[in-house]
Structure formats: structure tokens, C-alpha cells
Coordinates of C-alpha atoms in Angstrom, one line a residue:
X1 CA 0.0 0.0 0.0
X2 CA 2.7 2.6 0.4
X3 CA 4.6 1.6 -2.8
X4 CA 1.6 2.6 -4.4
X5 CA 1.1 5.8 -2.1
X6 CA 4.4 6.1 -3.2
X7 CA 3.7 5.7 -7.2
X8 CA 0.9 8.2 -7.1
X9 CA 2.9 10.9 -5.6
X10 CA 5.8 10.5 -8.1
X11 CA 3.3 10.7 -10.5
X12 CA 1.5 13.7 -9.4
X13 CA 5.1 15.3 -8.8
X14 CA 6.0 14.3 -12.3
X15 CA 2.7 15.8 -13.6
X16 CA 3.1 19.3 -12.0
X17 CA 6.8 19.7 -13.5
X18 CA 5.6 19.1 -16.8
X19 CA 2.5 21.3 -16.3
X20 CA 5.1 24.1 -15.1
X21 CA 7.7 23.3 -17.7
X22 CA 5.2 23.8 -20.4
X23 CA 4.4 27.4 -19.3
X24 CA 7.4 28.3 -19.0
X25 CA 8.9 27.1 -22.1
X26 CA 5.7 27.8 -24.1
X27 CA 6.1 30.7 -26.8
X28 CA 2.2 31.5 -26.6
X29 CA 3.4 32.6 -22.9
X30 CA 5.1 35.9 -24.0
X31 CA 2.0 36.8 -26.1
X32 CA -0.5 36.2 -23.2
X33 CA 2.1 38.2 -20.7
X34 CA 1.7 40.8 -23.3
X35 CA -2.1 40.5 -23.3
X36 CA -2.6 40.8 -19.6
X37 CA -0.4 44.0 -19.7
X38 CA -2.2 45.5 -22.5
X39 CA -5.0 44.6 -20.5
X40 CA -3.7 46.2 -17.2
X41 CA -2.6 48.8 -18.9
X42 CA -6.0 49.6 -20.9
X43 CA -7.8 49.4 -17.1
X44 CA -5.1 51.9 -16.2
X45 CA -5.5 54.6 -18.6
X46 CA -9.5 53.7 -18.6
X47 CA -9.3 54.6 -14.9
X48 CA -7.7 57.7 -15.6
X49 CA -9.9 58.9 -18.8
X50 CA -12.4 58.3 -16.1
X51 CA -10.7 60.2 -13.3
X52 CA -10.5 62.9 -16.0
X53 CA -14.1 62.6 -17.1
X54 CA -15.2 62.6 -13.4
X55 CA -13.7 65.8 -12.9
X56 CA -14.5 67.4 -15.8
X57 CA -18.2 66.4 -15.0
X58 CA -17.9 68.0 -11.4
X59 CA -16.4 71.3 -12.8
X60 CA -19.3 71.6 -14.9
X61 CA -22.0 70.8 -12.3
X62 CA -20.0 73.8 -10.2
X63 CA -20.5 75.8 -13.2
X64 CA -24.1 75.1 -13.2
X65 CA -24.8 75.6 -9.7
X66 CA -23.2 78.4 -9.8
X67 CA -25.3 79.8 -12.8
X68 CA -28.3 78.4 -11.1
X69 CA -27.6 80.4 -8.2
X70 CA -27.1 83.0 -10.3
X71 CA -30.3 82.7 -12.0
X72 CA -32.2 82.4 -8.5
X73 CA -30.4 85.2 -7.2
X74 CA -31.5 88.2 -9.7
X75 CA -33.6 90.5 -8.4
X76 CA -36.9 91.2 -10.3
X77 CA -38.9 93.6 -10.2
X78 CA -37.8 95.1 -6.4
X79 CA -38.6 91.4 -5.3
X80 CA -37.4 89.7 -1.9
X81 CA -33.6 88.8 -2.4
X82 CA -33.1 85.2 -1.4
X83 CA -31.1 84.5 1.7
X84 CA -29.1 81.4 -0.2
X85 CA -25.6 82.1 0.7
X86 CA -26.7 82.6 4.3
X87 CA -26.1 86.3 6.1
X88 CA -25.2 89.1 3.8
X89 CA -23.6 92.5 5.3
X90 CA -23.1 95.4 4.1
X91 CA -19.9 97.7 5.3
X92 CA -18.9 101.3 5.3
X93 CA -16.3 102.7 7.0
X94 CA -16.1 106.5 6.9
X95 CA -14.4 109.4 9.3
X96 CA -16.8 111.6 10.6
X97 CA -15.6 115.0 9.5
X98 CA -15.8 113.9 6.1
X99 CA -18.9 112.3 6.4
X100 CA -20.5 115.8 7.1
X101 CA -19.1 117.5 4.0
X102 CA -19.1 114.7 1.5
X103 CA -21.1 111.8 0.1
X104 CA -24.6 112.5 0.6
X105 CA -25.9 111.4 -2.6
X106 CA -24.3 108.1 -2.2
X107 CA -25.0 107.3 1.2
X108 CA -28.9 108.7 1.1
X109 CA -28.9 106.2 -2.2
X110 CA -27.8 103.0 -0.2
X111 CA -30.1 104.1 2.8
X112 CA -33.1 104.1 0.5
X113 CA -32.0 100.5 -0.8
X114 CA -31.3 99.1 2.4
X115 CA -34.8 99.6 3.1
X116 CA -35.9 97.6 0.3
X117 CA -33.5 94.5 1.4
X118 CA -32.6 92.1 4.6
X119 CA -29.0 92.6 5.1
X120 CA -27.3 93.4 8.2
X121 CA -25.5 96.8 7.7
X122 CA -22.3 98.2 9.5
X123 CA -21.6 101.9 9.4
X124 CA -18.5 102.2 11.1
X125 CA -16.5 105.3 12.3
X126 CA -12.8 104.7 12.0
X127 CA -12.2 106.9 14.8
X128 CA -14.5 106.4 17.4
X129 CA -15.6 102.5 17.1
X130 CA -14.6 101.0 20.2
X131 CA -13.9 97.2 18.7
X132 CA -11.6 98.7 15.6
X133 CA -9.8 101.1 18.2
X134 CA -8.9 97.5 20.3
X135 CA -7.9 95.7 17.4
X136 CA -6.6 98.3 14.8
X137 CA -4.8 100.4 16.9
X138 CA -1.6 99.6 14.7
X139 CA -3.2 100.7 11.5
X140 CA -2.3 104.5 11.4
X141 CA -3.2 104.8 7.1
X142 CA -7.1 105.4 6.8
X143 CA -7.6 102.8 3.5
X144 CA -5.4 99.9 6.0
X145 CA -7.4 100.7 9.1
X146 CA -11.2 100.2 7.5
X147 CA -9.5 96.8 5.6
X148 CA -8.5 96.0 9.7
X149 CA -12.0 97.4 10.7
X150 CA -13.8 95.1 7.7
X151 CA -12.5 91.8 9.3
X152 CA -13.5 92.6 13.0
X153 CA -17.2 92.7 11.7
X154 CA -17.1 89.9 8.9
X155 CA -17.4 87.3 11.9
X156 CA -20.9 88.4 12.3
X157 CA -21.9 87.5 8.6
X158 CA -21.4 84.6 6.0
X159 CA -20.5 87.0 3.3
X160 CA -19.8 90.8 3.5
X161 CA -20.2 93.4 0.8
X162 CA -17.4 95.8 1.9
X163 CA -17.7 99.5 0.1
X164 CA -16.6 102.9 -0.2
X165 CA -18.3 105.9 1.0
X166 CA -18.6 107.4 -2.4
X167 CA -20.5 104.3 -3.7
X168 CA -23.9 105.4 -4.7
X169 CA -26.9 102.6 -5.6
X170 CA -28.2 103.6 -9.0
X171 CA -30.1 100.5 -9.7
X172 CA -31.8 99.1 -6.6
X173 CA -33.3 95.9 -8.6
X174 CA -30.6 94.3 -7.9
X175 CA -29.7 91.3 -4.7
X176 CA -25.9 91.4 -3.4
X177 CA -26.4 87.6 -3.9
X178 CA -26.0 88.1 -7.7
X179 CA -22.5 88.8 -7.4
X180 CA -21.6 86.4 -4.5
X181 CA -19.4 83.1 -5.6
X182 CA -19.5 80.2 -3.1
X183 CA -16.9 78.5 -5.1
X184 CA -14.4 81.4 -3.8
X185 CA -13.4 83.4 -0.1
X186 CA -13.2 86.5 -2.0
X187 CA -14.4 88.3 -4.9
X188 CA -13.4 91.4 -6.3
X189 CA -13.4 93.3 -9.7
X190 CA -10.9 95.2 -12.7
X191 CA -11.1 98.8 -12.2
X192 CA -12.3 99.8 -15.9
X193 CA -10.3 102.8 -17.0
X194 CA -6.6 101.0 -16.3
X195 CA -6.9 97.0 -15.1
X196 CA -6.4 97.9 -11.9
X197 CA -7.9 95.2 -9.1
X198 CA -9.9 97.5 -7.0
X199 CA -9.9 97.5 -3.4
X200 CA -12.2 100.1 -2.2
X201 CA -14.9 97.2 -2.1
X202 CA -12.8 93.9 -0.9
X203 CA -10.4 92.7 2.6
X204 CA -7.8 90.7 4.0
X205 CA -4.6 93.0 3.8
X206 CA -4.4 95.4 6.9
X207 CA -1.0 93.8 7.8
X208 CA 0.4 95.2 4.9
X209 CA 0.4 99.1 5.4
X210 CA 3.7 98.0 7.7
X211 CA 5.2 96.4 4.5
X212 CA 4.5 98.7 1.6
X213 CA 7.3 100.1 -0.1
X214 CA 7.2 104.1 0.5
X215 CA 7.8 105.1 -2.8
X216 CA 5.0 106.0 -5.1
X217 CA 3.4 102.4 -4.1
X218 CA -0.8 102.8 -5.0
X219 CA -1.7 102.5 -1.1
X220 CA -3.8 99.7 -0.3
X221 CA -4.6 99.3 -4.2
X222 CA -0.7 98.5 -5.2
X223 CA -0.6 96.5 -2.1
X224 CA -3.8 94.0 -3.4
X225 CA -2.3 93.7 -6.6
X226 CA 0.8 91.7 -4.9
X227 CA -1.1 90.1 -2.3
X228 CA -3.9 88.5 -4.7
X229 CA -1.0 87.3 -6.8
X230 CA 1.4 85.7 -4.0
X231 CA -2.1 84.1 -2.9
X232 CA -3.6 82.7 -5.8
X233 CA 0.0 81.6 -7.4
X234 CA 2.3 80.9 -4.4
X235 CA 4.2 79.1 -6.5
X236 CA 4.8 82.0 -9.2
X237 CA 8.3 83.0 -6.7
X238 CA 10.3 84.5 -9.7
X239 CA 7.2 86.7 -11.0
X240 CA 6.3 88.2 -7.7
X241 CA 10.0 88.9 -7.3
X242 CA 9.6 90.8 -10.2
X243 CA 6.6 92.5 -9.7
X244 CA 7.9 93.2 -6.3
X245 CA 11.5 95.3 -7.8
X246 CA 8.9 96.9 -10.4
X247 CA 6.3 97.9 -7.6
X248 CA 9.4 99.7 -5.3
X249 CA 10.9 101.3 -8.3
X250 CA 7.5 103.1 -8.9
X251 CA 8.2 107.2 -8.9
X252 CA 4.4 108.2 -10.0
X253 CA 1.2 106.6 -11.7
X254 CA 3.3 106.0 -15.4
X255 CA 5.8 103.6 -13.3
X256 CA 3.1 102.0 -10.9
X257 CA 1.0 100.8 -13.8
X258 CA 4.3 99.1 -14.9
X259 CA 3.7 97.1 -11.9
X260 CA -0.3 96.8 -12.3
X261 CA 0.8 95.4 -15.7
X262 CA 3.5 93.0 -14.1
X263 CA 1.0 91.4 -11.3
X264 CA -2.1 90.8 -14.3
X265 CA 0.4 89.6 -16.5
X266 CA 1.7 87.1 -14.1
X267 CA -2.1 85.8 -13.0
X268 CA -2.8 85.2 -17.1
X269 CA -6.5 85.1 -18.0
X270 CA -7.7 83.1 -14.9
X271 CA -10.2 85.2 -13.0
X272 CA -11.2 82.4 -10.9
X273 CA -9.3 80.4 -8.4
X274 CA -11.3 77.6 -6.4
X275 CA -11.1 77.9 -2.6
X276 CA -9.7 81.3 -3.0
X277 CA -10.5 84.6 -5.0
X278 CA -12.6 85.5 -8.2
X279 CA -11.9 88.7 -10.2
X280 CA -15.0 89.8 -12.1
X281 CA -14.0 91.1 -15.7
X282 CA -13.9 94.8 -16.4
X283 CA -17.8 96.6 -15.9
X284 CA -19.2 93.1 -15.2
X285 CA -19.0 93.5 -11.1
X286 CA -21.5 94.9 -8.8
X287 CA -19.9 98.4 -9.1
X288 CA -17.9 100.4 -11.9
X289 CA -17.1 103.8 -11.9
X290 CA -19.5 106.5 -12.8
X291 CA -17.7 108.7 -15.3
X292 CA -17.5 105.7 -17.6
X293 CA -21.2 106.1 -18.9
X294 CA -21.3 109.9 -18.0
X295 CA -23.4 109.2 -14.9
X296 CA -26.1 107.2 -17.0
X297 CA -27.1 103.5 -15.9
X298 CA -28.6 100.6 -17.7
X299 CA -30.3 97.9 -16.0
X300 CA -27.2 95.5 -15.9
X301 CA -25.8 98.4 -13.5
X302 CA -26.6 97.6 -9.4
X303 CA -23.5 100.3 -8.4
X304 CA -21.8 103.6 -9.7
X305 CA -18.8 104.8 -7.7
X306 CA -17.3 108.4 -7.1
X307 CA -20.2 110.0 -6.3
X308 CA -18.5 112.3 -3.0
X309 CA -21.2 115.3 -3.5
X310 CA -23.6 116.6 -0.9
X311 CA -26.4 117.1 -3.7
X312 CA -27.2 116.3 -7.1
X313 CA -26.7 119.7 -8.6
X314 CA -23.2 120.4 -6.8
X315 CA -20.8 122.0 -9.4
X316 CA -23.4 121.8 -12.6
X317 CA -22.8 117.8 -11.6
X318 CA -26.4 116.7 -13.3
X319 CA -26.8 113.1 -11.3
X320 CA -28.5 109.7 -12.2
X321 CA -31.3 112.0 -10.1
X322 CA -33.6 115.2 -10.4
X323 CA -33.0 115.9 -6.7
X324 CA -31.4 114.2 -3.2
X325 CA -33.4 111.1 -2.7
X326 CA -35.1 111.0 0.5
X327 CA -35.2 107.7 2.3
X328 CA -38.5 108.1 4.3
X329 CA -40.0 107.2 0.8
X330 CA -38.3 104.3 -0.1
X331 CA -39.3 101.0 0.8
X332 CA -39.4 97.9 -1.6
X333 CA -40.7 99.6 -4.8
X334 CA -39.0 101.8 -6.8
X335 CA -41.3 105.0 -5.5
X336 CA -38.2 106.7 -3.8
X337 CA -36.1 106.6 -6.3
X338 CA -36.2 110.3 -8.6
X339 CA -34.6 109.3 -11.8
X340 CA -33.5 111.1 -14.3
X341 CA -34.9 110.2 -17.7
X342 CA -32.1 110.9 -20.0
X343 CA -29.7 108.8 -17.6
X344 CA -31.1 105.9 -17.9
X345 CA -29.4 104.0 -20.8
X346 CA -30.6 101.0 -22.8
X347 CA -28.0 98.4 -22.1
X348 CA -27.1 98.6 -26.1
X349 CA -26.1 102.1 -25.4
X350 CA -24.3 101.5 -22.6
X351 CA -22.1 98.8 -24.6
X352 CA -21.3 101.5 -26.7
X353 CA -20.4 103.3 -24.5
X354 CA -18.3 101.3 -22.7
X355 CA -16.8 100.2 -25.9
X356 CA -15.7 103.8 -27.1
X357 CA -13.7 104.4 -23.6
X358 CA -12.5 101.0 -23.8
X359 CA -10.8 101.5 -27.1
X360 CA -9.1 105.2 -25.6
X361 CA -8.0 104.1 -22.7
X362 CA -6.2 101.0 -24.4
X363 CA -4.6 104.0 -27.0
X364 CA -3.9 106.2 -23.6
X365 CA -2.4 103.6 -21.3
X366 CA 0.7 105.1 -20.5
X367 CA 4.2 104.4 -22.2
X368 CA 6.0 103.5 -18.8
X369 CA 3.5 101.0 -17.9
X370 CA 3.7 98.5 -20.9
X371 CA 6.1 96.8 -19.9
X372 CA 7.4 93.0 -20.5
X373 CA 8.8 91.3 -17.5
X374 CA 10.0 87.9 -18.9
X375 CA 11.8 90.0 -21.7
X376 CA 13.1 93.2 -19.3
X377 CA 13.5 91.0 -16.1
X378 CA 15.6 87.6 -15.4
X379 CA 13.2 84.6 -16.1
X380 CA 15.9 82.2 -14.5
X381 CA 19.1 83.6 -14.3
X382 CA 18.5 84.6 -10.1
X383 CA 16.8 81.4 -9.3
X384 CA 18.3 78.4 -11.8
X385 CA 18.6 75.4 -10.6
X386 CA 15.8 75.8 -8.1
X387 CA 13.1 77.9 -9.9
X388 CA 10.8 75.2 -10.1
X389 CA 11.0 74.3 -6.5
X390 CA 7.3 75.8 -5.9
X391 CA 5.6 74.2 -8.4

């Protein structure tokens, strides 16, 4: 019994080595290694189309929420603006002795809309606020003490519309909402007339006033331009460098667009970065200045800015109004709000408009500030072999 216990395993043995000799020795086994690669390989590159597909699938439903919530958010006909983006504030910081001379027109404006409209408001006086004395005591420069101001009150709202004095509402059919990105911390817009980002209606950058060059440096606009670029493109060392020696080399407005031009050259044609900023193109954000359309509005416009008057009639000035708009009549119609006729602009017109000043000031931009930094400036000369380190 164990001879044959001993045949049947030499027999199995035998079996196996032949089975394994075959497969190893077989030619058709280089082919099927080949096959299962191709195969592994295919799964591979399937998975990553996928991947791809997958996230080129939830870009676009971003895109269409966003649009969506865009499309929910327009105001029509002086209706309820929707509370989707959770608490909305509205800021202005001002000093009192200019507060008594200037900006009547624009502040009576944003009193009658506020009326219309749910949104907590903050008027704050950069002097005599106890909670920005406490915590801004540092900031001596008026524009860097309201940007310290702006973020002791944006704790008390989801989102804050932060804006100049001088801002007037022209168009009160309009919800904040409309302009508000969730897919960003911070939204601001291109200043029309030179491509400047503004700041006058923005945050974050208080610090800086104790970092600015003090040359001819743009205030707290030259300071955004850096800051929005060294936060959206960390990585972009040798180009803020750049921008940087530019900036502190400025000697009046010529030489500090050279730097404006420097910093939008460097952030290319994105104008949104997930997770952190959004610039809204040239006339398309919630304000734009008001000389652009010679004080007239269409109904794309919410905002016009530089109104610092005390009335409508103040130097010949002949307003979007017949006369100072008084807030006891506004509520949520449009019955407060004395237009005047010939100011308000189909939005055809006003794309003329716009167009004609577009095409000067691109002819008018000055000679100092078109510059080149990868041609005038080192590209890797001061940081080769390490100048892709960041990336």
C-alpha cells in the first residue's frame, strides 16, 4: 500500500513539472504576458480617462450651480432677495468730519436700498468705534485701518459686501447675492479705465500698510495687486519677485502701472481660483465707476462709484437723479427713487459706450506701464537650478 502511495505521488510530482515546464517554455506565454499588460494597462488609462471625465463632470455641475444660483439670485422687479448664501452685510467705514461734508448722494442712495432689502448693515467710524480702536490700533493709514476694521465685523456675517463711501446705488433691482461666488473666499473686480484690481470694495490686507514700499506704491490698491497674486500663485516666486522690484521702483502713476501690468500679466486670463479669489471682468462687477457712462445706468448696472457730492446739482454735476433722494419714501418699490430720464441707458447704449472708452484708454495707457517682465526682467538667471521648486 505505500509503494503505491508512493507511485501516485511521483506521478503527481511528475505531472506538475511538466504542467510548469510547459508554461514556462511555451512561446504563446510571452504573447499572453503581453495581453494581460495590454489589458492592465488599458484598465489603467481607462481609470484615468475616467478620473478625468469625473472631474470634468464636477467642474461643470460647479458651473451650473453656480449659474443656477445666479439665476435664483436676480432681483426682479424690487422682489425679496433670497437669503441662499446665508447672512449678507453690508460695510462702510467712513471718518466723521468727512462724512459731514461729502457723500450725501451716495450714502442717502444705499439708505433708501437698504430699506428695500434684509441685510445686516455696518456703518463704522474709524475713529470712534470701540472694537476697531482694540484691534486696529496699529493701522495708522485710513484705507489699511477700514481693511482692519472690515475683518473685525465679517465674523458676524457669512458674506460681506465691503464698500466705499462714495458708492452710490443707481439701480436698486438688484440682490448682493448676484455677485456672490461660493466657489471662492473672495471676490473682487478690474477697475475699468486702467486693469487695476480695486480695493475700495474687498479685505484681508491690513498687515500690509507696515510692509508697503514708500515710494509712489498705490496705497492699499498697489498693495492687493501683490497680495492677490502671491495668494492665488504661491508658487509663481520669480514673478512676484519681479513684480515686487517693479512695484518699489515706482516714482508716480506711469511707473506703478508698470507694476499693475507686471502682477495681471503674471495671474494670465484666470479670473477664478477655487477655494480662494474670483476677479469679475472689467464693468461686469457689482460696481464700476461712474464717469465711464457719464453718470447714465442701464439695467445691468446695481452700483456707480465716485459719487462724494452733498447734492445732485453740486458744481453743474447733473446726477442719475432730479434731486437728493429722501429715504422716508423708499421701501421695496422703486417710488423713492427720482430718476433722471435721459440717464437711464438702454444696455445697447451703454455697450457702446463702454466700448468707445474701452478703445481710448487701451490707446492712452501710459508708455512707462507697458512693460514685459519675462523680456526686461531675469526669467531664470537669479533662481536656476531651483526655480521650479514651488511648483
Amino acid at each position: 500500500r505505500m509503494r503505491n502511495e508512493r507511485n501516485l505521488l511521483y506521478v503527481l510530482c511528475t505531472l506538475c513539472v511538466c504542467i510548469l515546464f510547459f508554461l514556462f517554455f511555451n512561446p504563446q506565454r510571452g504573447i499572453d504576458r503581453g495581453r494581460i499588460l495590454e489589458y492592465l494597462q488599458e484598465r489603467e488609462e481607462l481609470s484615468g480617462k475616467e478620473k478625468t471625465i469625473d472631474n470634468h463632470i464636477e467642474k461643470k455641475e460647479e458651473r451650473r450651480e453656480y449659474k443656477d444660483d445666479i439665476h435664483v439670485a436676480n432681483r426682479k422687479n424690487m422682489s425679496t432677495c433670497p437669503q441662499m448664501f446665508g447672512r449678507v452685510g453690508v460695510f462702510v467705514a467712513y471718518v466723521k468730519s468727512s462724512m459731514e461734508t461729502h457723500y450725501a448722494v451716495a450714502q442717502r442712495s444705499l439708505e433708501c436700498y437698504l430699506k428695500s432689502v434684509n441685510y445686516t448693515v455696518f456703518m463704522v467710524d474709524l475713529d470712534n468705534d470701540e472694537r476697531v480702536k482694540h484691534a486696529c490700533y496699529k493701522n495708522k493709514q485710513l484705507f489699511f485701518r477700514k481693511h482692519c476694521a472690515a475683518s473685525v465685523y465679517l465674523k458676524e456675517v457669512d458674506w460681506m459686501l465691503i464698500l466705499d463711501a462714495d458708492t452710490a446705488i443707481v439701480n436698486p433691482n438688484h440682490c448682493i447675492e448676484e455677485w456672490i461666488d461660493s466657489r471662492v473666499d473672495l471676490v473682487f473686480y478690474e477697475r475699468y479705465f486702467n486693469w487695476e484690481i480695486a480695493s475700495g470694495n474687498y479685505l484681508k490686507w491690513a498687515d500690509w500698510e507696515f510692509t508697503q514700499p514708500s515710494n509712489w506704491n498705490g496705497a492699499d490698491n498697489g498693495v492687493l495687486q501683490i497680495h492677490l497674486l502671491e495668494t492665488v500663485l504661491p508658487s509663481a516666486v520669480q514673478e512676484i519677485r519681479i513684480c515686487d522690484e517693479i512695484w518699489h521702483k515706482g516714482t508716480d502713476y506711469d511707473t506703478y502701472m508698470a507694476y499693475v501690468t507686471c502682477c495681471k500679466l503674471a495671474m494670465g486670463a484666470t479670473r477664478l481660483w477655487p477655494g480662494k479669489a474670483r476677479i469679475f471682468r472689467r464693468a461686469h462687477g457689482w460696481v464700476r465707476d461712474g464717469f465711464l457712462g457719464d453718470d447714465g445706468w442701464a439695467e445691468t448696472d446695481f452700483m456707480l462709484h465716485g459719487y462724494k457730492a452733498q447734492n445732485v446739482g453740486d458744481g453743474g454735476w447733473k446726477s442719475p437723479f432730479t434731486e437728493k433722494i429722501d429715504p422716508k419714501k423708499c421701501d421695496a418699490s422703486t417710488r423713492g427713487w427720482p430718476w433722471r430720464k435721459e440717464k437711464m441707458y438702454s444696455v445697447q447704449e451703454l455697450k457702446n459706450r463702454l466700448a468707445a472708452f474701452e478703445a481710448s484708454t487701451g490707446k492712452n495707457y501710459p508708455i512707462k506701464g507697458r512693460v514685459m517682465p519675462h523680456l526686461e526682467y531675469p526669467d531664470v538667471g537669479q533662481c536656476y537650478p531651483n526655480c521650479d521648486d514651488m511648483v
